[in-house]
Amino acid sequence: MNFKSKPCPRIAIAGGGITGLACAKALLRRGADVTVFESGIAGRGALRASGGMLAGGFECAEGSASPAFAELARQGMALWADWAADMGVTRIGYRVGGIVSPARDSAGLEWLDGMAERADKLDIPYKRASRMPDGICARSAIEFPEDGELDNRLLGPRLVAFVREAGGQIHEHKAVTHLSPEGYGIQVETVADRSVFDAVILAAGADGQALNDIEPALKAIRPVKGQMLSLQGEKGSLAFCLRARNAYVSQKPDGRFVIGASSEPGKSDTDVDEAAIAMLRNNAEEWLPALEGLPLSESWAGVRPGTLDGLPILGSGALPGIFLALGLYRNGVLLAPAIGELIADTIFSGKPSPQEFRAARFSPR
Ligand SMILES: Cc1cc2nc3c(=O)[nH]c(=O)nc-3n(C[C@H](O)[C@H](O)[C@H](O)COP(=O)(O)OP(=O)(O)OC[C@H]3O[C@@H](n4cnc5c(N)ncnc54)[C@H](O)[C@@H]3O)c2cc1C
């Protein structure tokens, strides 16, 4: 479908997490009439539970990112500067202080070597630390100087307000329960009513199974639970984000040290397990001894929307008029601005998403 000739298409978005809101932001800028349906409270979802890291360099160097994923991450990083300008750098706690990955044993040093090798291949900027950054207890480290972070708890409500100010409608506590083709559009049924839109974007995170009769790609979504904690510290005491193999630490503008995260595939509950939290805390304190003794402010769990192959599902859905922005797994904050643009390009110009992100990869032959 191509809406070039339609000046103000009516577009519905199922899911008001960061992905749905990012799509709304990009579509509103292109003149669409946007309605977001959110089953709970918009701007929360996995965003609220997340670490808020914008780890484009680290994520691509640590995993074996394909060129298409690396390009998406690069776009996400670049567009975050614009988003921060749009929403206010301090209002969302955005900063580019770099991510430092430390190591102290031979396995850790090998991990750093592997990252350096992949960073070279993908042309990702990084530096081998010549001396340990202040406060880190390690033998060696790599820094990804262009990586950043934000305060996700500030971002959620700010993004909701931004979308509303730009003319988007956001309906909370209004789950989409069914979708069906209707003339040239798609009928959206919610718990309360039904209406017809020119297009619908599914951005339901790990939680959209109720709609998988109409969109089979939802069957490829796999939840990955993550537990985290925060400690209350002095504001401004950590200038970068620490990302070790067994824990990460990001300090937010109010002084909280956010420490993450467990990775529990297949789990979608948000129960917190004291032993998992204690282990994360202990791991973080070994890297940053200054954290010892700080009061615990909170512990929580969230659910990452993973997929069978770990890659996002982006672009056209099974039926004309349905578009997919799903499976952002552990990088949905980083990638959100790029996903919004990609989906808007697909809807407005018919530009296909990169092949490896298309839903068709899960279809039986
Ligand atoms: C512990 C943890 C740490 C993380 N840390 C980072 C990080 O540091 N950096 C990073 O980039 N990413 C991180 N992530 C990943 C990131 O948070 C997610 O990828 C991202 O938030 C996913 O956003 P989403 O909007 O796609 O899904 P969700 O946040 O799950 O949002 C989907 C929304 O859709 C709603 N919904 C579901 N079904 C329906 C329906 N039928 N109708 C209407 N609404 C519906 C849900 O209520 C929800 O609000 C982390 C995630 C976790 C859990």
Coordinates of N, CA, C and O in Angstrom, one line a residue, residues 51-55 95-102 136 142-144 147-149 238-244 248-252 258 288:
G51 N 16.7 -0.2 30.8 CA 17.9 0.5 31.4 C 18.1 1.8 30.7 O 18.9 2.6 31.2
G52 N 17.4 2.1 29.6 CA 17.5 3.4 29.0 C 18.8 3.6 28.2 O 19.2 4.8 27.9
M53 N 19.5 2.5 27.9 CA 20.8 2.7 27.2 C 20.6 2.8 25.7 O 19.8 2.2 25.2
L54 N 21.4 3.7 25.1 CA 21.4 3.8 23.7 C 22.7 3.3 23.2 O 23.7 4.0 23.0
A55 N 22.8 1.9 23.2 CA 24.0 1.2 23.1 C 24.3 0.7 21.6 O 24.6 -0.4 21.4
R95 N 22.0 11.8 27.4 CA 23.4 12.2 27.3 C 24.2 11.2 26.5 O 23.9 10.0 26.5
V96 N 25.3 11.7 25.9 CA 26.2 10.8 25.2 C 27.5 10.8 26.0 O 28.4 11.6 25.7
G97 N 27.6 9.9 27.0 CA 28.8 9.8 27.8 C 29.6 8.6 27.5 O 30.6 8.4 28.1
G98 N 29.2 7.8 26.5 CA 29.9 6.6 26.2 C 29.5 5.4 27.0 O 29.0 5.6 28.1
I99 N 29.8 4.2 26.5 CA 29.6 3.0 27.3 C 31.0 2.4 27.4 O 31.8 2.3 26.5
V100 N 31.3 2.0 28.7 CA 32.6 1.4 29.0 C 32.4 0.0 29.3 O 31.6 -0.4 30.2
S101 N 33.1 -0.9 28.6 CA 33.0 -2.4 28.9 C 34.3 -2.9 29.5 O 35.3 -2.8 28.9
P102 N 34.2 -3.3 30.8 CA 35.5 -3.7 31.5 C 35.7 -5.2 31.5 O 34.7 -6.0 31.2
I136 N 36.4 2.3 38.2 CA 36.2 0.9 37.7 C 37.3 0.0 38.2 O 38.5 0.4 38.1
I142 N 37.1 -1.4 27.1 CA 36.9 -0.8 25.8 C 35.8 0.3 26.0 O 34.8 0.0 26.7
E143 N 36.0 1.4 25.3 CA 34.9 2.4 25.4 C 34.3 2.6 24.0 O 35.0 2.7 23.0
F144 N 33.0 2.7 24.0 CA 32.2 3.1 22.8 C 31.8 4.5 23.0 O 30.7 4.8 23.7
D147 N 28.1 6.0 22.3 CA 26.9 5.4 22.9 C 26.4 6.4 24.0 O 27.2 7.2 24.5
G148 N 25.1 6.2 24.3 CA 24.6 7.2 25.3 C 23.5 6.5 26.1 O 23.4 5.3 26.2
E149 N 22.8 7.3 26.8 CA 21.7 6.8 27.7 C 20.7 7.9 27.9 O 21.0 9.1 27.6
L238 N 28.6 9.2 38.0 CA 29.1 8.3 36.9 C 28.9 8.9 35.6 O 27.7 9.1 35.1
A239 N 30.0 9.3 34.9 CA 29.9 10.1 33.7 C 29.6 9.2 32.5 O 29.3 9.8 31.4
F240 N 29.7 7.9 32.6 CA 29.5 7.0 31.5 C 28.6 5.9 31.9 O 28.2 5.8 33.1
C241 N 28.2 5.0 31.0 CA 27.5 3.9 31.3 C 28.4 2.7 31.4 O 29.2 2.5 30.4
L242 N 28.3 1.8 32.4 CA 29.2 0.7 32.5 C 28.5 -0.5 31.9 O 27.3 -0.8 32.3
R243 N 29.1 -1.3 31.0 CA 28.4 -2.5 30.5 C 29.3 -3.6 30.5 O 30.2 -3.8 29.6
A244 N 29.3 -4.4 31.6 CA 30.1 -5.6 31.7 C 29.4 -6.8 31.2 O 28.2 -6.7 30.7
Y248 N 25.1 -4.3 34.0 CA 25.4 -2.9 33.6 C 24.9 -1.9 34.6 O 24.0 -2.2 35.4
V249 N 25.4 -0.7 34.5 CA 25.1 0.4 35.4 C 24.9 1.7 34.7 O 25.8 2.1 33.9
S250 N 23.8 2.3 34.8 CA 23.5 3.6 34.2 C 23.0 4.6 35.2 O 22.0 4.2 35.9
Q251 N 23.7 5.7 35.4 CA 23.2 6.7 36.4 C 22.2 7.7 35.8 O 22.5 8.3 34.7
K252 N 21.1 7.8 36.4 CA 20.0 8.7 35.9 C 20.2 10.1 36.5 O 20.9 10.3 37.6
V258 N 20.9 2.7 38.0 CA 20.0 1.6 37.5 C 21.0 0.5 37.1 O 21.9 0.6 36.3
L288 N 32.2 -1.6 40.2 CA 32.2 -0.2 40.7 C 32.0 -0.3 42.2 O 30.9 -0.2 42.8

